[in-house]
Structures are given as structure tokens and as C-alpha cells.
Amino acid sequence: MFTTRPTLQGTFGMASSTHWLASQSALAVLEEGGNAFDAAVAAGFVLHVVEPHLCGPAGEVPVMLAPAGRPVRVLCGQGVAPAGASIAHYRSLGLDLVPGTGPLAAAVPGAFDAWLLLLRDWGTWPLERVLRYAIGYAEHGHPPVPQLTATVERVREVFTTEWTASAEVYLPGGRPPRPGSLFANPALAVTWRRVLAEAAAAGPGRETRIEAARRVWREGFVAEALLRAAARPTLDTSGERHTGTLTGDDLARWSAHYEEPVTFDWRGWTVCKAGPWTQGPAMLQQLALLPGSLEYGTPDYVHTLIEGTKLAMADREAWYGDAGGPDAVPLAALLSPGYNAARRALVGDTASRELRPGSPEGRTPRLAPHARAVAAGAPAPDGAAGAGEPTVAPDGSVRGDTCHLDVVDRWGNMVSATPSGGWLQSNPVVPGLGFPLGTRLQMTWLEPGLPASLTPGRRPRTTLTPSLALRGGEPVLAFGTPGGDQQDQWQTHFFLAAALRPPVRGGLDLQGAIDAPNWHTESFPSSFFPRGMSPGAVVAEERMPARTVAALRARGHAVTLGPPWSEGRLCAVARDPESGLLSAAANPRGMQGYAVGR
């Protein structure tokens, strides 16, 4: 089968990410004796530099890690809502939704602490050695990708009239980063060098200095600058200027932490995801909803997946979140055979345009009034079906911009991470630091009693959702994609393509699975401000076979054809436990994702 690139194979190490410089930095770490976790941290910090419109150190990152010979773990790098971020406070400001930009939307930053915890516990390198790649690109420059230029141009007016600290970094001399030239962020390089210097002053020892750097972030000069930024009145998507709720106590008390994965067994595979504080279990629900027999790639196959997505995402809206505590989400029931048999029976021959959450254990689902309204057809500014690639509005509001990386090393360590948030268009650049706060609180509801209600000390439900898959208890596959609400649609399509199609050169056809024509549905409320929905909408690449498109339209799907390479930015690495053969592939869409290895 023709693919845009080969599936890479080797025995030493493999890395795949949404930017070639991050992938190559990860491989450079492996080449110098580092392990997969050292490589992932180095690549993650490089992504903050080269894809600042997609992720930043004050954003968030969930990580799936499979240390060789050890159980799979989830590292939660999603910060919580600050103590002052109450529904009453936001309502008192006249808000019905959390703004999509500005400090009111900022959760406690999570990415930096998570990367350092991963390095401390599972890496082998000192922090200064891991950070040198990111510092080099920030200090000496990197060739900006076209999407970075387009994003800065899109928000130019906000930068020049309101967020002037952002203009200083991203519009030097009034000009945005330009492909074919070098673009540097000296302020960010200075920040990391100062963090390293203060960490070194804490004394010798790898772990001692990593812990010191974490304290600098939480309580030192970084924290002080973040708090000044949060307290500054800032124009946001509400059209008003607001200050944030982040405090020194919020920063000092929060830490990244480890959790058990949620798993589902399907045809000999065990798929591992983070818990329902992410949308990750929605992929598991989609697998649980599949019928016993399904012929890959047929119109029936696509229709069945679309309808299963609608049911899984309706459950996400009604049940997923962190606001109600660990026992509030009936996850075992949502993945149980009986529940899914009943839900599977709802999939008919025609497209549903309803939002139909289920009632696991007989419990009554609860939806936010806004979600019920858009499901009933109320207009929203983003109500029309859009392209698969995330979009940025002139006011800085974002639909799902994210990065992803996967690494596997010769010892069998495997890691999958989806860093996001802290986008250059989400908040003003913090003066002196070179990066902005995040906006993940926009995914919470301003109504009490919902699983995803805005709740102080609780995580906003995130769309970020890296994946690991095992066979016979052994980690085999790490994968993921940017794309907001589309992530667990595209990942499901990829996983099924890899699992159901014939192997290539004795291994999984990773590149073929990534290259296959892709699609997504928008028939559920968006996680991003202004939280719109397009009942029945399906956006597909125009490479989808004409007979499939015709069959879907005949069944009532409102199919919009996008550009031929517009759906998904998947990355993947794999390892055969028997032979030790490693493989990797990356998405050709956007012309920047690459897999490397040997």
C-alpha cells in the first residue's frame, strides 16, 4: 500500500512528534545514552519553543509512561482551578461561560512541574543537560513553521493594542516570525538559564537540583512573575478586562502526580488512557461500542464509528470530570458489557442528530444548560463545521491547538505525552519570562453540580489524551494527536487501522494507519469557548472514497469535505516484545511532524 513515508524500523530508539526539531532532539538524547524519559522531557521543552502557538511551559501535559518491566502509569500535569475560581465569582462578573482567553481562564500551570517530575523519577540526565536543546533554539533561533506565522498575524491587533508584552516577543520590529528566517525568544532562554543557576545554587546532585528548579517555579522569581501577570487586568474573549484568581498559595501547593490508567481489553489488546478528568475514556467507550464483526473502511464501518463517537461524547458531557470527586464518574458501568450492548442498540441505519447520554447504574445524566441549548439547535459562533486542524480567532480564542510526542528506547521504556495550553494566543506573554499563562478553565461549566463544573482545587476536564496499548501485558504501541475534541476520534481511527490491517515488514503498519483518509464529527458540544455544536456534522478529508461520502449523506450525515490532508496530526512508536524491533511513524499533514530512529 502506498504511504507518504515508510514506517521506520530499527532496534536502538524511536521518537515521533509534531515537529521535526523535537523528534530529532529526542533522538539526540538517546544517541548520547539517555533513556526514553530523558528524551521525552528534552523534546517537550523544545516543543514549547518551536510550537509556542500549540503549547507552553505554563500549560499542561498528561503523560502515559511504561517503564521497562513496570506497570503503565499516568503522570497528571493538569493543574487545578485556583482557590478563588468559584462559580459565584465568575457569575458576579456577569459571565455565563469562562472566557476563552485571559487570566480568568488560567488554571494552576502544570506542564513544567510534570516534565521535571518525569525527569526526576524516571530519567537519568541532569536538568541542565536536558534543557540545553530548548535553550539553544530559544537563544539562537529556529525556522518558524507557517502556522506560527499565521497565528501571530491572526492576533496581531490584540498584541499591538492590548497584549504589548506579546508583541515584544512575537512582533519584533512589527514583523511576525517568518518561514525561511530564524526566530528566537531570548526572554525564554534567559528564564531557563536563571532557573538552572538558582537550582545549581541549591547544591550538587541531580535530584536536588530538579527539586530546587520546581521550587523556583512554584515560589521563586517565576511564580512572582506569573502572579503579577494574573493580577493585571487583561482583555479577554468576553470583551471585558478581567484579572485572574491565581495566588501564591495555589502555585506553592500544587504538584504533578501519578495515577493508575483506565484500561479496556479489545481483541487481545489492552488500551490504556488517563482517567475521566480527560476525555481519554471516550476512546475506550468507542471500542466498547463496536459490534463483533466490522469490515474495515466500508461505509458501514465509518457510519458505525461516527454514531459510536456521538454516544461516547454524549456520555463525556454528562459524566466526565473532576469536580465531583473520584467516585462521581461511573466509569466501570460506562465500560461494562451490558451498558454498551444497550447503547449499541441505539445505532441505527441513519445519522442521529441528538445528544443522547446514557444512564449507567440507573443514574440520571446531567447536562449544562448551554450544552442542552446547542444540542437543541441554538446558534453559537462556532456552530458551523470546521476543518480538522485547530483554528484561532482574531480575539485569540482557540479550538484545540496542541502538540504530541512518543518515544521508545532500546531498553523497552515507552512514553506518550500530549503537551498543550499556555499558547501564545491564550494570554499575554509574562514580562521577563517569555511565555504566557494557560486557559484550560474554559472547559469548565459555570453551573454547580456537574462533573465538569468550575470547582476550586479540582482539575478542568481536558481534551488531552495520550495513549498506550499492550498485548499480553507488554507495552506495544504509544500514540496520540493534537486536535481538541477530535483527539479521541482520530486516535480511535488510527488504532483500528493499525490493529485490523495486515502488517508491514512483520510489524504494525503505523504510517499506513496515519495516512488513511480521516474524518471527525462535531455532533456534541465543543470543549472550547464558545462551546458550540453542529448536530449531524461530519468533516472528512476529500480523499475519502466517493462511494463512502455518498453513502454517509444518504444516511443523513451532513458531510463537509475538507482539504485532502487536513484531519489529524498523529504520532506513533511501537515495540515488538518478542524481537525487540522498534518502529515509528508521523503525520504528513501540516508538513512538520516527523518520526526519527535507528
Coordinates of C-alpha atoms in Angstrom, one line a residue:
M1 CA 0.0 0.0 0.0
F2 CA 1.3 3.5 -0.9
T3 CA 2.2 5.7 2.1
T4 CA 3.7 9.2 2.2
R5 CA 6.7 7.8 4.1
P6 CA 7.9 4.4 5.3
T7 CA 7.2 3.1 8.7
L8 CA 10.6 3.4 10.3
Q9 CA 12.1 0.2 11.9
G10 CA 15.2 -0.4 14.0
T11 CA 16.5 -1.6 17.3
F12 CA 18.1 1.4 19.0
G13 CA 15.4 4.0 19.6
M14 CA 12.5 5.8 18.0
A15 CA 10.9 9.2 18.5
S16 CA 7.9 10.8 16.8
S17 CA 6.4 14.2 17.4
T18 CA 4.5 17.1 15.8
H19 CA 7.8 18.9 15.0
W20 CA 10.9 17.6 13.4
L21 CA 13.2 19.5 15.8
A22 CA 11.6 18.0 18.8
S23 CA 11.8 14.5 17.3
Q24 CA 15.5 15.0 16.4
S25 CA 16.3 16.4 19.9
A26 CA 14.8 13.3 21.4
L27 CA 16.9 11.0 19.2
A28 CA 20.0 13.1 20.1
V29 CA 19.3 12.3 23.7
L30 CA 19.0 8.6 23.0
E31 CA 22.2 8.7 21.0
E32 CA 24.1 10.2 23.9
G33 CA 22.9 7.5 26.3
G34 CA 19.8 9.0 27.7
N35 CA 16.6 6.9 28.1
A36 CA 13.1 7.5 26.7
F37 CA 12.1 9.7 29.6
D38 CA 15.1 12.0 29.3
A39 CA 14.4 12.2 25.6
A40 CA 10.7 13.0 26.1
V41 CA 11.5 15.8 28.5
A42 CA 14.0 17.3 26.2
A43 CA 11.5 17.1 23.3
G44 CA 8.7 18.6 25.4
F45 CA 10.7 21.7 26.2
V46 CA 11.8 22.0 22.6
L47 CA 8.1 22.0 21.6
H48 CA 7.5 24.9 23.9
V49 CA 10.0 26.9 21.8
V50 CA 9.2 25.8 18.3
E51 CA 5.4 25.4 18.6
P52 CA 4.5 28.2 21.1
H53 CA 1.1 28.5 19.4
L54 CA 0.4 24.9 20.4
C55 CA 1.9 24.5 23.9
G56 CA 3.9 26.3 26.6
P57 CA 5.5 25.6 30.0
A58 CA 2.6 27.2 31.9
G59 CA 0.1 24.9 30.1
E60 CA -0.5 21.3 30.9
V61 CA 0.6 17.8 29.9
P62 CA -0.8 14.3 30.6
V63 CA 1.8 11.6 30.2
M64 CA 1.4 7.9 29.7
L65 CA 4.6 6.1 30.7
A66 CA 5.6 2.4 30.5
P67 CA 8.9 1.8 32.2
A68 CA 10.5 -1.4 31.1
G69 CA 9.3 -4.3 33.3
R70 CA 7.0 -2.0 35.3
P71 CA 3.3 -1.2 35.2
V72 CA 1.9 1.6 33.0
R73 CA 1.4 4.8 34.9
V74 CA -0.3 8.1 34.2
L75 CA 1.5 11.3 35.1
C76 CA -1.0 14.1 35.6
G77 CA 0.4 17.5 34.6
Q78 CA -3.1 19.2 34.6
G79 CA -3.3 21.9 37.2
V80 CA -6.4 22.6 39.2
A81 CA -8.7 25.6 39.4
P82 CA -7.3 28.2 41.9
A83 CA -8.9 28.5 45.3
G84 CA -10.6 31.8 44.2
A85 CA -12.0 30.4 41.0
S86 CA -15.6 29.8 42.1
I87 CA -18.7 29.8 40.1
A88 CA -20.1 32.6 42.2
H89 CA -17.1 34.8 41.4
Y90 CA -17.4 34.3 37.7
R91 CA -21.2 34.8 37.8
S92 CA -20.7 38.0 39.7
L93 CA -18.7 39.3 36.8
G94 CA -21.7 38.8 34.5
L95 CA -20.3 35.7 32.8
D96 CA -22.2 32.7 31.6
L97 CA -19.1 30.9 30.2
V98 CA -15.5 31.0 31.3
P99 CA -13.7 33.3 28.7
G100 CA -11.5 31.5 26.1
T101 CA -8.5 33.8 26.8
G102 CA -7.1 35.9 29.6
P103 CA -6.1 35.2 33.2
L104 CA -9.7 34.3 34.4
A105 CA -9.3 31.1 32.3
A106 CA -5.9 30.2 33.8
A107 CA -5.7 27.0 35.9
V108 CA -2.6 26.4 38.1
P109 CA 0.2 25.8 35.5
G110 CA 1.0 22.1 35.2
A111 CA 3.4 21.3 32.3
F112 CA 6.7 22.5 33.8
D113 CA 6.3 20.6 37.1
A114 CA 5.2 17.4 35.3
W115 CA 8.2 17.4 33.0
L116 CA 10.5 17.8 36.0
L117 CA 8.8 15.1 37.9
L118 CA 9.1 12.7 35.0
L119 CA 12.8 13.6 34.7
R120 CA 13.4 13.2 38.4
D121 CA 11.7 9.8 38.8
W122 CA 12.4 8.0 35.5
G123 CA 15.1 9.9 33.7
T124 CA 18.9 9.7 34.2
W125 CA 20.1 13.1 33.0
P126 CA 20.6 16.3 34.9
L127 CA 18.2 19.2 34.2
E128 CA 20.8 21.4 32.6
R129 CA 21.6 18.7 30.0
V130 CA 18.0 18.1 29.1
L131 CA 17.2 21.8 28.8
R132 CA 20.2 22.7 26.5
Y133 CA 18.2 21.9 23.3
A134 CA 15.3 24.2 24.2
I135 CA 17.7 26.9 25.4
G136 CA 19.7 26.7 22.2
Y137 CA 16.6 27.1 19.9
A138 CA 15.2 29.9 22.1
E139 CA 18.6 31.7 22.2
H140 CA 19.9 31.2 18.7
G141 CA 16.6 30.8 16.8
H142 CA 14.7 28.2 14.9
P143 CA 13.0 28.3 11.5
P144 CA 9.3 29.1 12.3
V145 CA 6.6 26.9 10.8
P146 CA 4.0 28.7 8.6
Q147 CA 1.2 28.1 11.2
L148 CA 3.2 30.1 13.8
T149 CA 3.3 33.0 11.4
A150 CA -0.4 32.7 10.6
T151 CA -1.3 32.6 14.3
V152 CA 0.6 35.7 15.1
E153 CA -0.8 37.5 12.2
R154 CA -4.3 36.4 13.2
V155 CA -3.9 38.0 16.7
R156 CA -1.7 41.0 15.6
E157 CA -4.3 43.6 16.6
V158 CA -4.8 42.2 20.1
F159 CA -1.0 42.1 20.5
T160 CA -0.3 45.6 19.3
T161 CA -3.2 47.3 21.1
E162 CA -3.6 45.2 24.3
W163 CA -1.0 42.5 24.9
T164 CA 2.1 44.6 24.2
A165 CA 4.4 42.1 26.0
S166 CA 3.4 39.5 23.5
A167 CA 4.1 42.0 20.6
E168 CA 7.6 42.5 22.0
V169 CA 8.3 38.7 21.6
Y170 CA 6.3 37.8 18.6
L171 CA 6.2 41.0 16.6
P172 CA 9.8 42.4 16.9
G173 CA 10.0 45.5 14.8
G174 CA 6.3 44.9 13.9
R175 CA 7.1 41.8 11.9
P176 CA 5.9 38.2 12.8
P177 CA 8.1 35.1 12.7
R178 CA 8.8 34.3 9.1
P179 CA 9.5 30.9 7.5
G180 CA 12.9 30.9 6.0
S181 CA 14.3 33.1 8.7
L182 CA 15.4 32.4 12.3
F183 CA 13.1 33.3 15.1
A184 CA 14.4 33.5 18.7
N185 CA 12.8 34.0 22.1
P186 CA 15.7 35.4 24.2
A187 CA 13.5 36.1 27.2
L188 CA 12.7 32.4 27.5
A189 CA 16.3 31.4 27.2
V190 CA 17.2 33.8 30.0
T191 CA 14.4 32.4 32.1
W192 CA 15.7 28.8 31.8
R193 CA 19.3 29.9 32.4
R194 CA 18.2 31.7 35.6
V195 CA 16.2 28.6 36.7
L196 CA 19.3 26.4 36.2
A197 CA 21.5 28.9 38.0
E198 CA 19.3 29.1 41.1
A199 CA 18.8 25.3 41.1
A200 CA 22.6 24.8 40.9
A201 CA 23.0 27.1 44.0
A202 CA 20.9 24.5 46.0
G203 CA 23.9 22.2 45.9
P204 CA 25.1 19.1 44.0
G205 CA 23.1 16.2 42.9
R206 CA 20.7 15.6 40.0
E207 CA 17.5 15.2 42.1
T208 CA 18.5 18.0 44.5
R209 CA 18.7 20.5 41.5
I210 CA 15.5 19.2 39.9
E211 CA 13.6 19.8 43.2
A212 CA 15.2 23.2 43.5
A213 CA 14.0 24.1 40.0
R214 CA 10.5 23.0 40.9
R215 CA 10.6 25.4 43.9
V216 CA 11.8 28.2 41.8
W217 CA 8.8 27.7 39.6
R218 CA 6.3 27.5 42.4
E219 CA 7.8 30.0 44.9
G220 CA 10.7 31.9 43.3
F221 CA 11.0 34.5 40.5
V222 CA 8.9 32.5 38.1
A223 CA 6.0 32.4 40.5
E224 CA 6.3 36.1 41.3
A225 CA 6.1 37.0 37.6
L226 CA 3.2 34.6 36.9
L227 CA 1.2 36.2 39.8
R228 CA 1.9 39.7 38.5
A229 CA 0.5 38.6 35.1
A230 CA -2.6 37.1 36.7
A231 CA -3.3 40.2 38.6
R232 CA -3.1 42.5 35.6
P233 CA -6.5 43.5 34.0
T234 CA -6.5 41.8 30.6
L235 CA -8.9 42.0 27.7
D236 CA -10.4 38.5 27.0
T237 CA -13.0 37.0 24.8
S238 CA -15.8 38.4 26.9
G239 CA -14.9 41.8 25.5
E240 CA -14.0 43.0 29.0
R241 CA -10.8 43.3 31.1
H242 CA -10.5 40.9 33.9
T243 CA -7.9 39.8 36.5
G244 CA -7.3 36.2 37.3
T245 CA -7.7 34.3 40.6
L246 CA -4.2 32.6 40.8
T247 CA -2.4 33.1 44.1
G248 CA 0.9 32.2 45.6
D249 CA -0.7 29.5 47.7
D250 CA -2.2 28.0 44.5
L251 CA 1.2 27.7 42.9
A252 CA 3.0 26.5 46.0
R253 CA 0.6 23.8 47.0
W254 CA 0.1 22.1 43.6
S255 CA 2.2 19.2 42.3
A256 CA 2.1 16.9 39.4
H257 CA 1.3 13.3 40.5
Y258 CA 0.9 9.7 39.3
E259 CA -2.3 7.8 38.8
E260 CA -3.4 4.4 37.6
P261 CA -4.5 4.2 33.9
V262 CA -8.0 3.4 32.9
T263 CA -7.9 0.3 30.6
F264 CA -10.1 -1.6 28.2
D265 CA -9.5 -5.0 26.6
W266 CA -10.4 -5.3 22.9
R267 CA -9.5 -8.3 20.7
G268 CA -6.3 -9.1 22.5
W269 CA -5.2 -5.5 23.1
T270 CA -5.3 -3.6 26.3
V271 CA -5.7 0.1 25.7
C272 CA -4.6 2.5 28.5
K273 CA -5.8 6.0 28.9
A274 CA -5.8 8.7 31.6
G275 CA -8.9 9.0 33.8
P276 CA -12.1 10.9 33.2
W277 CA -10.5 14.2 34.1
T278 CA -9.5 13.9 30.5
Q279 CA -11.7 12.8 27.6
G280 CA -9.5 9.7 27.3
P281 CA -12.0 7.1 28.4
A282 CA -14.2 8.2 25.4
M283 CA -11.9 6.2 23.2
L284 CA -12.4 3.2 25.3
Q285 CA -16.1 3.7 25.1
Q286 CA -15.9 3.8 21.3
L287 CA -14.1 0.5 21.3
A288 CA -16.7 -1.0 23.7
L289 CA -19.5 0.1 21.4
L290 CA -18.1 -1.7 18.4
P291 CA -20.0 -4.7 17.1
G292 CA -18.4 -8.1 16.9
S293 CA -17.9 -8.0 13.2
L294 CA -16.9 -4.9 11.3
E295 CA -15.2 -4.7 7.9
Y296 CA -12.5 -2.0 8.0
G297 CA -13.0 1.0 5.7
T298 CA -16.5 0.3 4.4
P299 CA -19.3 2.9 4.6
D300 CA -20.9 0.8 7.3
Y301 CA -17.6 0.9 9.3
V302 CA -17.4 4.7 9.0
H303 CA -21.1 5.2 9.9
T304 CA -20.8 2.9 12.9
L305 CA -17.8 4.8 14.2
I306 CA -19.4 8.1 13.8
E307 CA -22.5 7.1 15.7
G308 CA -20.5 5.4 18.4
T309 CA -18.5 8.7 18.8
K310 CA -21.7 10.6 19.3
L311 CA -22.8 8.2 22.1
A312 CA -19.4 8.2 23.8
M313 CA -19.1 12.0 23.6
A314 CA -22.6 12.5 25.0
D315 CA -21.5 10.4 28.0
R316 CA -18.4 12.6 28.2
E317 CA -20.6 15.6 28.5
A318 CA -22.9 14.1 31.2
W319 CA -20.4 12.1 33.3
Y320 CA -16.7 13.1 32.8
G321 CA -14.9 15.5 35.0
D322 CA -13.0 16.0 38.3
A323 CA -15.5 18.3 40.0
G324 CA -17.5 15.6 41.7
G325 CA -14.6 13.7 43.1
P326 CA -13.1 10.2 42.3
D327 CA -16.4 8.3 42.8
A328 CA -18.6 10.7 40.8
V329 CA -17.8 9.2 37.4
P330 CA -19.4 5.7 37.0
L331 CA -16.5 4.5 34.7
A332 CA -16.9 0.8 35.4
A333 CA -20.5 1.0 34.4
L334 CA -19.8 3.1 31.3
L335 CA -17.4 0.4 30.1
S336 CA -19.4 -2.6 31.1
P337 CA -20.7 -5.1 28.5
G338 CA -24.4 -4.7 29.5
Y339 CA -24.3 -1.0 29.3
N340 CA -22.6 -1.0 25.9
A341 CA -24.9 -3.6 24.5
A342 CA -27.9 -1.4 25.3
R343 CA -26.1 1.7 23.9
R344 CA -25.0 -0.2 20.7
A345 CA -28.7 -0.9 20.0
L346 CA -29.2 2.9 19.6
V347 CA -27.1 2.9 16.5
G348 CA -29.4 2.7 13.6
D349 CA -29.1 3.0 9.8
T350 CA -29.4 6.8 9.8
A351 CA -27.4 9.6 11.4
S352 CA -28.6 10.7 14.8
R353 CA -28.7 14.5 15.5
E354 CA -29.5 14.2 19.2
L355 CA -27.2 14.4 22.2
R356 CA -28.0 11.1 24.0
P357 CA -26.1 10.5 27.2
G358 CA -26.8 7.2 28.9
S359 CA -27.9 6.3 32.4
P360 CA -25.2 4.0 33.9
E361 CA -26.4 2.2 37.1
G362 CA -29.8 3.9 36.5
R363 CA -28.4 7.3 37.3
T364 CA -29.8 10.4 35.7
P365 CA -27.4 12.2 33.3
R366 CA -26.9 15.9 33.9
L367 CA -26.0 18.4 31.1
A368 CA -25.2 22.0 31.4
P369 CA -28.0 24.3 30.1
H370 CA -25.6 25.6 27.4
A371 CA -24.9 22.1 26.2
R372 CA -28.7 21.3 26.1
A373 CA -29.3 24.6 24.2
V374 CA -26.7 24.0 21.5
A375 CA -27.8 20.4 21.2
A376 CA -31.3 21.6 20.5
G377 CA -30.0 23.8 17.7
A378 CA -29.3 27.1 19.5
P379 CA -26.8 29.1 17.4
A380 CA -23.2 29.5 18.6
P381 CA -20.4 31.5 16.9
D382 CA -18.6 28.3 16.1
G383 CA -21.7 26.3 15.2
A384 CA -20.6 25.5 11.6
A385 CA -18.5 22.5 10.8
G386 CA -14.8 23.4 10.7
A387 CA -11.6 22.0 9.4
G388 CA -9.9 19.2 11.3
E389 CA -6.8 21.4 12.1
P390 CA -7.5 23.6 15.1
T391 CA -8.3 27.2 14.5
V392 CA -7.5 30.6 16.1
A393 CA -9.9 33.5 16.1
P394 CA -8.7 37.2 15.9
D395 CA -9.5 37.6 19.6
G396 CA -7.2 34.7 20.4
S397 CA -9.8 32.1 21.2
V398 CA -8.6 28.6 20.2
R399 CA -10.1 25.4 19.2
G400 CA -7.8 22.6 20.3
D401 CA -4.2 23.6 19.5
T402 CA -1.9 21.0 20.9
C403 CA 1.4 19.0 20.4
H404 CA 2.2 15.4 20.8
L405 CA 5.3 13.2 21.2
D406 CA 6.1 9.5 21.6
V407 CA 9.4 7.8 22.4
V408 CA 10.6 4.2 22.8
D409 CA 14.2 3.2 23.7
R410 CA 16.3 0.1 23.3
W411 CA 15.6 -0.9 26.9
G412 CA 11.9 -1.1 26.3
N413 CA 10.9 2.2 28.0
M414 CA 8.0 3.8 26.3
V415 CA 6.3 7.2 26.8
S416 CA 3.4 9.1 25.2
A417 CA 2.7 12.8 26.1
T418 CA 0.3 15.5 24.8
P419 CA 1.6 18.9 25.9
S420 CA -0.8 21.8 25.4
G421 CA -2.1 25.1 26.7
G422 CA -0.1 28.2 27.5
W423 CA -0.5 29.2 23.9
L424 CA 0.9 32.5 22.7
Q425 CA -2.6 33.5 21.8
S426 CA -4.2 32.4 25.1
N427 CA -2.8 35.1 27.4
P428 CA -0.3 37.9 27.2
V429 CA 3.4 36.9 27.4
V430 CA 4.5 37.3 31.0
P431 CA 7.1 40.1 31.0
G432 CA 10.6 38.8 31.7
L433 CA 9.6 35.1 31.2
G434 CA 8.9 34.8 27.5
F435 CA 5.7 32.7 27.8
P436 CA 2.0 33.1 28.8
L437 CA -0.4 31.5 31.3
G438 CA -2.9 28.9 30.0
T439 CA -6.6 28.9 29.6
R440 CA -7.8 25.4 30.5
L441 CA -10.6 26.6 32.8
Q442 CA -12.6 27.4 29.7
M443 CA -13.5 23.7 29.7
T444 CA -15.5 24.0 32.9
W445 CA -19.2 25.0 33.3
L446 CA -20.5 27.8 35.4
E447 CA -23.3 25.7 36.8
P448 CA -22.9 23.8 40.1
G449 CA -23.4 20.1 40.4
L450 CA -21.9 18.9 37.1
P451 CA -18.9 16.6 36.8
A452 CA -17.1 19.4 34.9
S453 CA -18.3 22.4 36.9
L454 CA -15.8 25.0 37.8
T455 CA -14.6 24.0 41.3
P456 CA -11.7 25.3 43.3
G457 CA -9.0 22.7 43.7
R458 CA -10.4 20.5 41.0
R459 CA -9.0 19.8 37.5
P460 CA -10.9 21.1 34.5
R461 CA -11.8 18.3 32.2
T462 CA -9.2 18.3 29.4
T463 CA -9.2 17.1 25.9
L464 CA -5.6 16.0 26.1
T465 CA -5.3 12.2 25.8
P466 CA -2.1 10.3 25.1
S467 CA -2.4 6.5 24.6
L468 CA -0.6 3.3 25.3
A469 CA -1.7 -0.1 24.1
L470 CA -0.5 -3.5 25.3
R471 CA -0.6 -7.1 24.1
G472 CA -0.1 -9.9 26.5
G473 CA 0.6 -7.4 29.2
E474 CA 3.6 -6.0 27.3
P475 CA 3.6 -2.4 26.0
V476 CA 3.5 -2.4 22.2
L477 CA 2.2 0.9 21.0
A478 CA 2.3 4.5 22.1
F479 CA 0.4 7.1 20.1
G480 CA -1.6 10.4 20.2
T481 CA -2.5 13.5 18.3
P482 CA -3.4 17.2 18.8
G483 CA -6.9 18.2 17.9
G484 CA -9.0 19.1 20.9
D485 CA -12.3 17.2 20.8
Q486 CA -11.1 15.3 17.7
Q487 CA -8.2 13.6 19.5
D488 CA -10.0 10.5 20.6
Q489 CA -11.8 10.3 17.3
W490 CA -8.6 10.3 15.2
Q491 CA -6.8 8.1 17.7
T492 CA -9.6 5.5 17.5
H493 CA -9.4 5.5 13.7
F494 CA -5.7 5.2 13.8
F495 CA -5.7 2.4 16.4
L496 CA -8.3 0.4 14.4
A497 CA -6.4 0.9 11.2
A498 CA -3.2 -0.4 12.8
A499 CA -4.9 -3.3 14.6
L500 CA -7.2 -4.5 11.8
R501 CA -5.0 -4.2 8.7
P502 CA -2.2 -6.5 7.6
P503 CA 1.3 -5.9 9.0
V504 CA 4.2 -4.3 7.0
R505 CA 7.6 -6.0 7.1
G506 CA 6.4 -8.0 10.0
G507 CA 5.3 -5.0 12.1
L508 CA 2.3 -2.7 12.5
D509 CA 1.6 -0.5 9.5
L510 CA 1.9 2.7 11.6
Q511 CA 2.4 5.0 8.6
G512 CA -0.4 3.5 6.6
A513 CA -2.7 3.9 9.6
I514 CA -1.7 7.5 10.0
D515 CA -2.1 8.3 6.3
A516 CA -5.5 6.7 5.9
P517 CA -8.3 9.2 5.0
N518 CA -9.6 10.6 8.2
W519 CA -12.7 12.4 9.5
H520 CA -14.4 13.7 12.6
T521 CA -17.9 14.6 13.8
E522 CA -18.9 17.8 15.6
S523 CA -22.2 16.4 16.8
F524 CA -21.6 17.2 20.5
P525 CA -20.8 20.4 22.4
S526 CA -17.2 21.7 21.9
S527 CA -14.9 21.8 24.9
F528 CA -13.6 25.2 23.8
F529 CA -15.2 28.7 24.1
P530 CA -17.9 29.4 22.9
R531 CA -18.9 25.7 23.2
G532 CA -20.8 25.3 20.0
M533 CA -22.2 22.1 18.4
S534 CA -23.2 21.1 14.8
P535 CA -25.7 18.3 15.1
G536 CA -25.1 15.6 12.4
A537 CA -22.0 17.3 11.1
V538 CA -19.1 15.2 9.7
V539 CA -15.9 16.7 8.4
A540 CA -13.9 14.4 6.1
E541 CA -10.9 14.7 4.0
E542 CA -11.7 14.8 0.3
R543 CA -9.6 11.7 -0.1
M544 CA -12.4 9.7 1.5
P545 CA -13.8 7.4 -1.2
A546 CA -16.7 9.0 -3.1
R547 CA -19.0 6.0 -2.5
T548 CA -18.4 6.3 1.2
V549 CA -19.3 10.0 1.2
A550 CA -22.4 9.3 -0.9
A551 CA -23.4 6.5 1.5
L552 CA -23.0 8.7 4.5
R553 CA -25.0 11.5 3.0
A554 CA -27.7 9.1 2.1
R555 CA -27.9 8.1 5.8
G556 CA -28.4 11.7 6.8
H557 CA -24.9 12.7 7.8
A558 CA -24.1 16.4 7.0
V559 CA -20.7 15.7 5.3
T560 CA -18.4 18.6 4.7
L561 CA -15.3 17.8 2.6
G562 CA -12.1 19.4 3.8
P563 CA -8.7 19.6 2.1
P564 CA -7.2 16.2 1.3
W565 CA -4.7 16.2 4.2
S566 CA -6.4 18.1 7.0
E567 CA -7.6 15.6 9.6
G568 CA -5.3 14.7 12.4
R569 CA -1.6 15.1 13.4
L570 CA -0.9 11.6 14.7
C571 CA 2.4 10.3 16.0
A572 CA 3.2 6.7 17.0
V573 CA 6.0 4.4 18.1
A574 CA 5.9 0.7 18.7
R575 CA 7.9 -2.2 20.1
D576 CA 7.6 -5.9 19.4
P577 CA 8.3 -7.5 22.8
E578 CA 9.5 -10.8 21.2
S579 CA 12.0 -9.5 18.7
G580 CA 12.8 -6.1 20.2
L581 CA 12.0 -4.5 16.8
L582 CA 11.1 -0.8 17.2
S583 CA 9.1 1.2 14.7
A584 CA 7.7 4.7 14.4
A585 CA 5.7 7.0 12.1
A586 CA 4.4 10.5 12.0
N587 CA 1.7 12.6 10.4
P588 CA 2.5 14.2 7.0
R589 CA -0.4 16.7 7.5
G590 CA 1.0 20.2 8.1
M591 CA 4.4 19.2 6.8
Q592 CA 6.1 19.4 10.2
G593 CA 5.6 16.1 12.1
Y594 CA 8.4 13.6 11.8
A595 CA 9.5 10.3 13.2
V596 CA 13.2 9.5 13.5
G597 CA 15.1 6.5 14.8
R598 CA 17.5 3.7 14.0

